[in-house]
């Protein structure tokens, strides 16, 4: 009989595995810090023990304690409308109020968010609306209408004043203090409340034949309701050959008698007080107002110094963006006005209000989705685009979104709502909040929240968490509030519903309902070995609400197990017996046994809290019973 060839495999009866028996000594594997933030880029088996795959509605402000973040509650009792397009807290000199744009109208609610009647109605119903202000006035900018302004939030007028298209009518008299010759007269419209004048009207000329006389000038009226004065200008054409029109007088009357030529030292006539253009967005920098043109998307207009309503027609800069990019946002930082495109940044640098230099930012890696996707974050500017979330100090970008790259890619590939991404830096909680249309891996609206305190603890590695908050934009009260305690309050508006909500309510839950916070930790990876998880120790602070954990072994859930978190138990210093105060339990531990099926190569623990209190979870430890050696085939 021929010898069996060794090229053929052995028969199945010869295959054997190692003994399934495990070691006799259980091993305790602790996770003592769960506040390192979300890391979506690495495999769960490579995550550091402090990092997580999911950290929903959690705060990372206290290293070592995974805490349910503060809640929110409705601030307004009635809806502002079906489509709120903008809102801002306005800080004028001696006047502080809020403005909300909804359904094509502007409202000036009370500080208790009582809506009241509309104060202005000529705005777009679909475009995003922005409120820009300096110390004296606030303007509403919507990309469809000429901006309007207010000095009190109630009375609104067209930004800028149109000059009269026809010159004044002139008549002469033989008595007065004017000498003979030819005179030229023009006038401008003035708003006394802001001291703003229009450009002058066309000049009208008249010849005075007598050696002494006067001129009666009559102007056409203005249809602009804010115009409450006429300013008159004149010059003696011959024989004095005056080339500049100078101020003669001003008043509310449409007619004036000019009988003196003592104007040689008076102010010259305004020749270039053109009105602002229709703009998409505006900001204030270097004592000028800067406007994003609504039609020419790479053009930025700027006003005269200290004259926000005067925008000369040739005062603009066309930014030479590459690859057909457009200006999506402008934001000042020190002596630099940053102009964001979708893919890059240009810098307008000004030492003073009179000279500017335009240059590309060599250190910028990305731009911004829109004006609301940009926010001051300490000494830099955070901006989000389809490429990244970055921090720019005026010179270069530093990536903040490295660990959440899959989430940023998901937003970029699903374009709905990108232009409405909103960012805000909460200085009191040291958090950068970015409201996005999709929170990976779901398609639901929410926020990415970067905790700067925990980021510093991570030696610079960004510590991100998420929320399930639907936020269209933020309305912080961050200025000189007249009421103590109001500074630092934060209000938000959702994309639907029309209500205003206040954030950072301790124990507020989800508008007084239960808030759900979720954690999914790193994978305990045993490589080629297997083990059984006999149970898990969890340590927490007693609170009302419900808490459950779920162990996933090799991708298979072992079921959700409820944890008694001591609702109603006393905490330190609150347990009272008769007249004495007894210490209670500030930290509790529970052991959660797992079924025999909790056996495998890798294990992930998930935790879910549902309630209205700031529940704190300090860590957990798996009790594993490992194999003595990996199972094998031989």
PDB file of N, CA, C and O in Angstrom, residues 444-499:
ATOM      1  N   UNK A 444     -29.362  62.802  13.378  1.00  0.00           N
ATOM      2  CA  UNK A 444     -30.151  63.759  14.156  1.00  0.00           C
ATOM      3  C   UNK A 444     -29.326  65.004  14.460  1.00  0.00           C
ATOM      4  O   UNK A 444     -28.102  64.964  14.538  1.00  0.00           O
ATOM      5  N   UNK A 445     -30.005  66.142  14.644  1.00  0.00           N
ATOM      6  CA  UNK A 445     -29.337  67.382  15.021  1.00  0.00           C
ATOM      7  C   UNK A 445     -28.795  67.265  16.442  1.00  0.00           C
ATOM      8  O   UNK A 445     -29.294  66.496  17.261  1.00  0.00           O
ATOM      9  N   UNK A 446     -27.773  68.057  16.712  1.00  0.00           N
ATOM     10  CA  UNK A 446     -27.188  68.056  18.041  1.00  0.00           C
ATOM     11  C   UNK A 446     -25.994  68.977  18.103  1.00  0.00           C
ATOM     12  O   UNK A 446     -25.831  69.860  17.258  1.00  0.00           O
ATOM     13  N   UNK A 447     -25.151  68.763  19.102  1.00  0.00           N
ATOM     14  CA  UNK A 447     -23.963  69.601  19.290  1.00  0.00           C
ATOM     15  C   UNK A 447     -22.729  68.735  19.493  1.00  0.00           C
ATOM     16  O   UNK A 447     -22.806  67.639  20.063  1.00  0.00           O
ATOM     17  N   UNK A 448     -21.603  69.288  19.064  1.00  0.00           N
ATOM     18  CA  UNK A 448     -20.300  68.819  19.515  1.00  0.00           C
ATOM     19  C   UNK A 448     -19.783  69.838  20.526  1.00  0.00           C
ATOM     20  O   UNK A 448     -19.810  71.041  20.261  1.00  0.00           O
ATOM     21  N   UNK A 449     -19.360  69.363  21.685  1.00  0.00           N
ATOM     22  CA  UNK A 449     -18.942  70.245  22.775  1.00  0.00           C
ATOM     23  C   UNK A 449     -17.502  69.924  23.152  1.00  0.00           C
ATOM     24  O   UNK A 449     -17.184  68.781  23.507  1.00  0.00           O
ATOM     25  N   UNK A 450     -16.643  70.937  23.061  1.00  0.00           N
ATOM     26  CA  UNK A 450     -15.231  70.789  23.415  1.00  0.00           C
ATOM     27  C   UNK A 450     -14.996  71.429  24.772  1.00  0.00           C
ATOM     28  O   UNK A 450     -15.219  72.627  24.948  1.00  0.00           O
ATOM     29  N   UNK A 451     -14.540  70.633  25.742  1.00  0.00           N
ATOM     30  CA  UNK A 451     -14.241  71.140  27.077  1.00  0.00           C
ATOM     31  C   UNK A 451     -12.768  71.514  27.147  1.00  0.00           C
ATOM     32  O   UNK A 451     -11.892  70.650  27.059  1.00  0.00           O
ATOM     33  N   UNK A 452     -12.485  72.813  27.303  1.00  0.00           N
ATOM     34  CA  UNK A 452     -11.096  73.268  27.294  1.00  0.00           C
ATOM     35  C   UNK A 452     -10.346  72.872  28.556  1.00  0.00           C
ATOM     36  O   UNK A 452      -9.137  72.609  28.504  1.00  0.00           O
ATOM     37  N   UNK A 453     -11.026  72.831  29.691  1.00  0.00           N
ATOM     38  CA  UNK A 453     -10.353  72.415  30.916  1.00  0.00           C
ATOM     39  C   UNK A 453      -9.849  70.981  30.802  1.00  0.00           C
ATOM     40  O   UNK A 453      -8.706  70.660  31.148  1.00  0.00           O
ATOM     41  N   UNK A 454     -10.711  70.093  30.320  1.00  0.00           N
ATOM     42  CA  UNK A 454     -10.300  68.682  30.169  1.00  0.00           C
ATOM     43  C   UNK A 454      -9.273  68.536  29.053  1.00  0.00           C
ATOM     44  O   UNK A 454      -8.392  67.664  29.119  1.00  0.00           O
ATOM     45  N   UNK A 455      -9.344  69.395  28.043  1.00  0.00           N
ATOM     46  CA  UNK A 455      -8.348  69.363  26.975  1.00  0.00           C
ATOM     47  C   UNK A 455      -6.965  69.668  27.528  1.00  0.00           C
ATOM     48  O   UNK A 455      -5.971  69.052  27.145  1.00  0.00           O
ATOM     49  N   UNK A 456      -6.891  70.621  28.456  1.00  0.00           N
ATOM     50  CA  UNK A 456      -5.603  70.919  29.075  1.00  0.00           C
ATOM     51  C   UNK A 456      -5.109  69.736  29.909  1.00  0.00           C
ATOM     52  O   UNK A 456      -3.917  69.438  29.959  1.00  0.00           O
ATOM     53  N   UNK A 457      -6.038  69.049  30.593  1.00  0.00           N
ATOM     54  CA  UNK A 457      -5.666  67.858  31.346  1.00  0.00           C
ATOM     55  C   UNK A 457      -5.154  66.761  30.420  1.00  0.00           C
ATOM     56  O   UNK A 457      -4.329  65.932  30.798  1.00  0.00           O
ATOM     57  N   UNK A 458      -5.641  66.746  29.171  1.00  0.00           N
ATOM     58  CA  UNK A 458      -5.239  65.744  28.179  1.00  0.00           C
ATOM     59  C   UNK A 458      -3.947  66.120  27.472  1.00  0.00           C
ATOM     60  O   UNK A 458      -3.611  65.528  26.452  1.00  0.00           O
ATOM     61  N   UNK A 459      -3.256  67.127  27.985  1.00  0.00           N
ATOM     62  CA  UNK A 459      -2.025  67.624  27.363  1.00  0.00           C
ATOM     63  C   UNK A 459      -2.260  68.070  25.930  1.00  0.00           C
ATOM     64  O   UNK A 459      -1.461  67.833  25.033  1.00  0.00           O
ATOM     65  N   UNK A 460      -3.413  68.722  25.725  1.00  0.00           N
ATOM     66  CA  UNK A 460      -3.721  69.306  24.428  1.00  0.00           C
ATOM     67  C   UNK A 460      -4.600  68.467  23.538  1.00  0.00           C
ATOM     68  O   UNK A 460      -5.087  68.968  22.516  1.00  0.00           O
ATOM     69  N   UNK A 461      -4.818  67.197  23.861  1.00  0.00           N
ATOM     70  CA  UNK A 461      -5.709  66.367  23.048  1.00  0.00           C
ATOM     71  C   UNK A 461      -7.146  66.802  23.292  1.00  0.00           C
ATOM     72  O   UNK A 461      -7.616  66.766  24.431  1.00  0.00           O
ATOM     73  N   UNK A 462      -7.883  67.252  22.259  1.00  0.00           N
ATOM     74  CA  UNK A 462      -9.235  67.794  22.453  1.00  0.00           C
ATOM     75  C   UNK A 462     -10.172  66.787  23.099  1.00  0.00           C
ATOM     76  O   UNK A 462     -10.187  65.610  22.726  1.00  0.00           O
ATOM     77  N   UNK A 463     -10.939  67.246  24.072  1.00  0.00           N
ATOM     78  CA  UNK A 463     -11.900  66.413  24.795  1.00  0.00           C
ATOM     79  C   UNK A 463     -13.309  66.783  24.348  1.00  0.00           C
ATOM     80  O   UNK A 463     -13.868  67.785  24.801  1.00  0.00           O
ATOM     81  N   UNK A 464     -13.883  65.984  23.451  1.00  0.00           N
ATOM     82  CA  UNK A 464     -15.203  66.263  22.867  1.00  0.00           C
ATOM     83  C   UNK A 464     -16.285  65.397  23.498  1.00  0.00           C
ATOM     84  O   UNK A 464     -16.040  64.242  23.871  1.00  0.00           O
ATOM     85  N   UNK A 465     -17.466  65.962  23.602  1.00  0.00           N
ATOM     86  CA  UNK A 465     -18.673  65.204  23.908  1.00  0.00           C
ATOM     87  C   UNK A 465     -19.762  65.673  22.948  1.00  0.00           C
ATOM     88  O   UNK A 465     -19.550  66.586  22.149  1.00  0.00           O
ATOM     89  N   UNK A 466     -20.923  65.057  23.037  1.00  0.00           N
ATOM     90  CA  UNK A 466     -22.041  65.453  22.186  1.00  0.00           C
ATOM     91  C   UNK A 466     -23.283  65.701  23.034  1.00  0.00           C
ATOM     92  O   UNK A 466     -23.358  65.281  24.190  1.00  0.00           O
ATOM     93  N   UNK A 467     -24.237  66.407  22.446  1.00  0.00           N
ATOM     94  CA  UNK A 467     -25.567  66.555  23.043  1.00  0.00           C
ATOM     95  C   UNK A 467     -26.604  66.239  21.972  1.00  0.00           C
ATOM     96  O   UNK A 467     -26.286  66.158  20.778  1.00  0.00           O
ATOM     97  N   UNK A 468     -27.833  66.068  22.405  1.00  0.00           N
ATOM     98  CA  UNK A 468     -28.927  65.874  21.450  1.00  0.00           C
ATOM     99  C   UNK A 468     -29.770  67.140  21.321  1.00  0.00           C
ATOM    100  O   UNK A 468     -30.928  67.091  20.924  1.00  0.00           O
ATOM    101  N   UNK A 469     -29.168  68.308  21.620  1.00  0.00           N
ATOM    102  CA  UNK A 469     -29.888  69.571  21.551  1.00  0.00           C
ATOM    103  C   UNK A 469     -30.039  70.040  20.111  1.00  0.00           C
ATOM    104  O   UNK A 469     -29.062  70.126  19.368  1.00  0.00           O
ATOM    105  N   UNK A 470     -31.252  70.348  19.709  1.00  0.00           N
ATOM    106  CA  UNK A 470     -31.533  70.952  18.407  1.00  0.00           C
ATOM    107  C   UNK A 470     -31.401  72.461  18.575  1.00  0.00           C
ATOM    108  O   UNK A 470     -32.279  73.120  19.125  1.00  0.00           O
ATOM    109  N   UNK A 471     -30.299  73.029  18.097  1.00  0.00           N
ATOM    110  CA  UNK A 471     -30.021  74.454  18.270  1.00  0.00           C
ATOM    111  C   UNK A 471     -29.732  75.075  16.907  1.00  0.00           C
ATOM    112  O   UNK A 471     -28.831  74.628  16.195  1.00  0.00           O
ATOM    113  N   UNK A 472     -30.496  76.113  16.566  1.00  0.00           N
ATOM    114  CA  UNK A 472     -30.249  76.841  15.323  1.00  0.00           C
ATOM    115  C   UNK A 472     -29.181  77.906  15.525  1.00  0.00           C
ATOM    116  O   UNK A 472     -28.325  78.107  14.658  1.00  0.00           O
ATOM    117  N   UNK A 473     -29.222  78.604  16.667  1.00  0.00           N
ATOM    118  CA  UNK A 473     -28.192  79.588  16.986  1.00  0.00           C
ATOM    119  C   UNK A 473     -28.248  79.911  18.478  1.00  0.00           C
ATOM    120  O   UNK A 473     -29.207  79.569  19.167  1.00  0.00           O
ATOM    121  N   UNK A 474     -27.187  80.565  18.954  1.00  0.00           N
ATOM    122  CA  UNK A 474     -27.034  80.900  20.363  1.00  0.00           C
ATOM    123  C   UNK A 474     -27.261  82.395  20.572  1.00  0.00           C
ATOM    124  O   UNK A 474     -26.923  83.212  19.712  1.00  0.00           O
ATOM    125  N   UNK A 475     -27.812  82.752  21.727  1.00  0.00           N
ATOM    126  CA  UNK A 475     -28.010  84.150  22.105  1.00  0.00           C
ATOM    127  C   UNK A 475     -27.453  84.357  23.520  1.00  0.00           C
ATOM    128  O   UNK A 475     -28.191  84.326  24.501  1.00  0.00           O
ATOM    129  N   UNK A 476     -26.152  84.551  23.640  1.00  0.00           N
ATOM    130  CA  UNK A 476     -25.560  84.736  24.970  1.00  0.00           C
ATOM    131  C   UNK A 476     -25.794  86.136  25.517  1.00  0.00           C
ATOM    132  O   UNK A 476     -25.850  87.110  24.769  1.00  0.00           O
ATOM    133  N   UNK A 477     -25.924  86.231  26.811  1.00  0.00           N
ATOM    134  CA  UNK A 477     -25.939  87.521  27.506  1.00  0.00           C
ATOM    135  C   UNK A 477     -24.532  87.714  28.065  1.00  0.00           C
ATOM    136  O   UNK A 477     -24.264  87.404  29.230  1.00  0.00           O
ATOM    137  N   UNK A 478     -23.639  88.237  27.257  1.00  0.00           N
ATOM    138  CA  UNK A 478     -22.244  88.304  27.624  1.00  0.00           C
ATOM    139  C   UNK A 478     -21.684  89.697  27.733  1.00  0.00           C
ATOM    140  O   UNK A 478     -20.460  89.862  27.775  1.00  0.00           O
ATOM    141  N   UNK A 479     -22.526  90.708  27.771  1.00  0.00           N
ATOM    142  CA  UNK A 479     -22.052  92.078  27.837  1.00  0.00           C
ATOM    143  C   UNK A 479     -22.274  92.705  29.200  1.00  0.00           C
ATOM    144  O   UNK A 479     -22.392  92.019  30.225  1.00  0.00           O
ATOM    145  N   UNK A 480     -22.372  94.033  29.204  1.00  0.00           N
ATOM    146  CA  UNK A 480     -22.547  94.789  30.441  1.00  0.00           C
ATOM    147  C   UNK A 480     -24.024  94.776  30.827  1.00  0.00           C
ATOM    148  O   UNK A 480     -24.783  95.679  30.493  1.00  0.00           O
ATOM    149  N   UNK A 481     -24.417  93.732  31.522  1.00  0.00           N
ATOM    150  CA  UNK A 481     -25.812  93.564  31.916  1.00  0.00           C
ATOM    151  C   UNK A 481     -26.159  94.496  33.080  1.00  0.00           C
ATOM    152  O   UNK A 481     -25.420  94.573  34.060  1.00  0.00           O
ATOM    153  N   UNK A 482     -27.289  95.209  32.982  1.00  0.00           N
ATOM    154  CA  UNK A 482     -27.673  96.108  34.072  1.00  0.00           C
ATOM    155  C   UNK A 482     -28.142  95.388  35.322  1.00  0.00           C
ATOM    156  O   UNK A 482     -28.094  95.950  36.415  1.00  0.00           O
ATOM    157  N   UNK A 483     -28.598  94.142  35.191  1.00  0.00           N
ATOM    158  CA  UNK A 483     -29.079  93.383  36.343  1.00  0.00           C
ATOM    159  C   UNK A 483     -28.009  92.403  36.798  1.00  0.00           C
ATOM    160  O   UNK A 483     -27.565  91.566  35.998  1.00  0.00           O
ATOM    161  N   UNK A 484     -27.556  92.491  38.042  1.00  0.00           N
ATOM    162  CA  UNK A 484     -26.525  91.550  38.528  1.00  0.00           C
ATOM    163  C   UNK A 484     -26.995  90.110  38.387  1.00  0.00           C
ATOM    164  O   UNK A 484     -28.145  89.776  38.659  1.00  0.00           O
ATOM    165  N   UNK A 485     -26.073  89.255  37.948  1.00  0.00           N
ATOM    166  CA  UNK A 485     -26.386  87.844  37.783  1.00  0.00           C
ATOM    167  C   UNK A 485     -26.810  87.460  36.385  1.00  0.00           C
ATOM    168  O   UNK A 485     -26.865  86.271  36.065  1.00  0.00           O
ATOM    169  N   UNK A 486     -27.112  88.457  35.541  1.00  0.00           N
ATOM    170  CA  UNK A 486     -27.554  88.132  34.187  1.00  0.00           C
ATOM    171  C   UNK A 486     -26.383  87.849  33.243  1.00  0.00           C
ATOM    172  O   UNK A 486     -26.555  87.137  32.250  1.00  0.00           O
ATOM    173  N   UNK A 487     -25.233  88.420  33.542  1.00  0.00           N
ATOM    174  CA  UNK A 487     -24.091  88.183  32.657  1.00  0.00           C
ATOM    175  C   UNK A 487     -23.697  86.708  32.696  1.00  0.00           C
ATOM    176  O   UNK A 487     -23.526  86.113  33.762  1.00  0.00           O
ATOM    177  N   UNK A 488     -23.547  86.123  31.524  1.00  0.00           N
ATOM    178  CA  UNK A 488     -23.179  84.717  31.416  1.00  0.00           C
ATOM    179  C   UNK A 488     -24.346  83.800  31.127  1.00  0.00           C
ATOM    180  O   UNK A 488     -24.127  82.613  30.835  1.00  0.00           O
ATOM    181  N   UNK A 489     -25.569  84.293  31.181  1.00  0.00           N
ATOM    182  CA  UNK A 489     -26.713  83.447  30.847  1.00  0.00           C
ATOM    183  C   UNK A 489     -26.702  83.172  29.340  1.00  0.00           C
ATOM    184  O   UNK A 489     -26.308  84.008  28.535  1.00  0.00           O
ATOM    185  N   UNK A 490     -27.150  81.980  28.986  1.00  0.00           N
ATOM    186  CA  UNK A 490     -27.112  81.556  27.586  1.00  0.00           C
ATOM    187  C   UNK A 490     -28.485  81.081  27.158  1.00  0.00           C
ATOM    188  O   UNK A 490     -29.098  80.232  27.815  1.00  0.00           O
ATOM    189  N   UNK A 491     -28.955  81.631  26.037  1.00  0.00           N
ATOM    190  CA  UNK A 491     -30.249  81.254  25.474  1.00  0.00           C
ATOM    191  C   UNK A 491     -30.039  80.712  24.063  1.00  0.00           C
ATOM    192  O   UNK A 491     -29.105  81.124  23.355  1.00  0.00           O
ATOM    193  N   UNK A 492     -30.891  79.794  23.679  1.00  0.00           N
ATOM    194  CA  UNK A 492     -30.794  79.177  22.361  1.00  0.00           C
ATOM    195  C   UNK A 492     -32.170  79.107  21.722  1.00  0.00           C
ATOM    196  O   UNK A 492     -33.200  79.185  22.393  1.00  0.00           O
ATOM    197  N   UNK A 493     -32.150  78.947  20.399  1.00  0.00           N
ATOM    198  CA  UNK A 493     -33.380  78.794  19.627  1.00  0.00           C
ATOM    199  C   UNK A 493     -33.243  77.542  18.771  1.00  0.00           C
ATOM    200  O   UNK A 493     -32.223  77.370  18.091  1.00  0.00           O
ATOM    201  N   UNK A 494     -34.217  76.630  18.801  1.00  0.00           N
ATOM    202  CA  UNK A 494     -34.131  75.423  17.978  1.00  0.00           C
ATOM    203  C   UNK A 494     -34.470  75.715  16.520  1.00  0.00           C
ATOM    204  O   UNK A 494     -34.955  76.797  16.183  1.00  0.00           O
ATOM    205  N   UNK A 495     -34.215  74.738  15.659  1.00  0.00           N
ATOM    206  CA  UNK A 495     -34.500  74.908  14.234  1.00  0.00           C
ATOM    207  C   UNK A 495     -35.997  74.879  13.952  1.00  0.00           C
ATOM    208  O   UNK A 495     -36.448  75.389  12.930  1.00  0.00           O
ATOM    209  N   UNK A 496     -36.784  74.292  14.837  1.00  0.00           N
ATOM    210  CA  UNK A 496     -38.243  74.275  14.702  1.00  0.00           C
ATOM    211  C   UNK A 496     -38.862  74.549  16.066  1.00  0.00           C
ATOM    212  O   UNK A 496     -38.216  74.380  17.102  1.00  0.00           O
ATOM    213  N   UNK A 497     -40.097  74.950  16.059  1.00  0.00           N
ATOM    214  CA  UNK A 497     -40.822  75.133  17.315  1.00  0.00           C
ATOM    215  C   UNK A 497     -40.996  76.572  17.729  1.00  0.00           C
ATOM    216  O   UNK A 497     -42.038  76.933  18.272  1.00  0.00           O
ATOM    217  N   UNK A 498     -39.999  77.430  17.505  1.00  0.00           N
ATOM    218  CA  UNK A 498     -40.157  78.850  17.751  1.00  0.00           C
ATOM    219  C   UNK A 498     -40.027  79.309  19.187  1.00  0.00           C
ATOM    220  O   UNK A 498     -40.259  80.476  19.489  1.00  0.00           O
ATOM    221  N   UNK A 499     -39.642  78.422  20.120  1.00  0.00           N
ATOM    222  CA  UNK A 499     -39.470  78.827  21.509  1.00  0.00           C
ATOM    223  C   UNK A 499     -38.020  79.210  21.777  1.00  0.00           C
ATOM    224  O   UNK A 499     -37.109  78.817  21.040  1.00  0.00           O
TER     225      UNK A 499
END
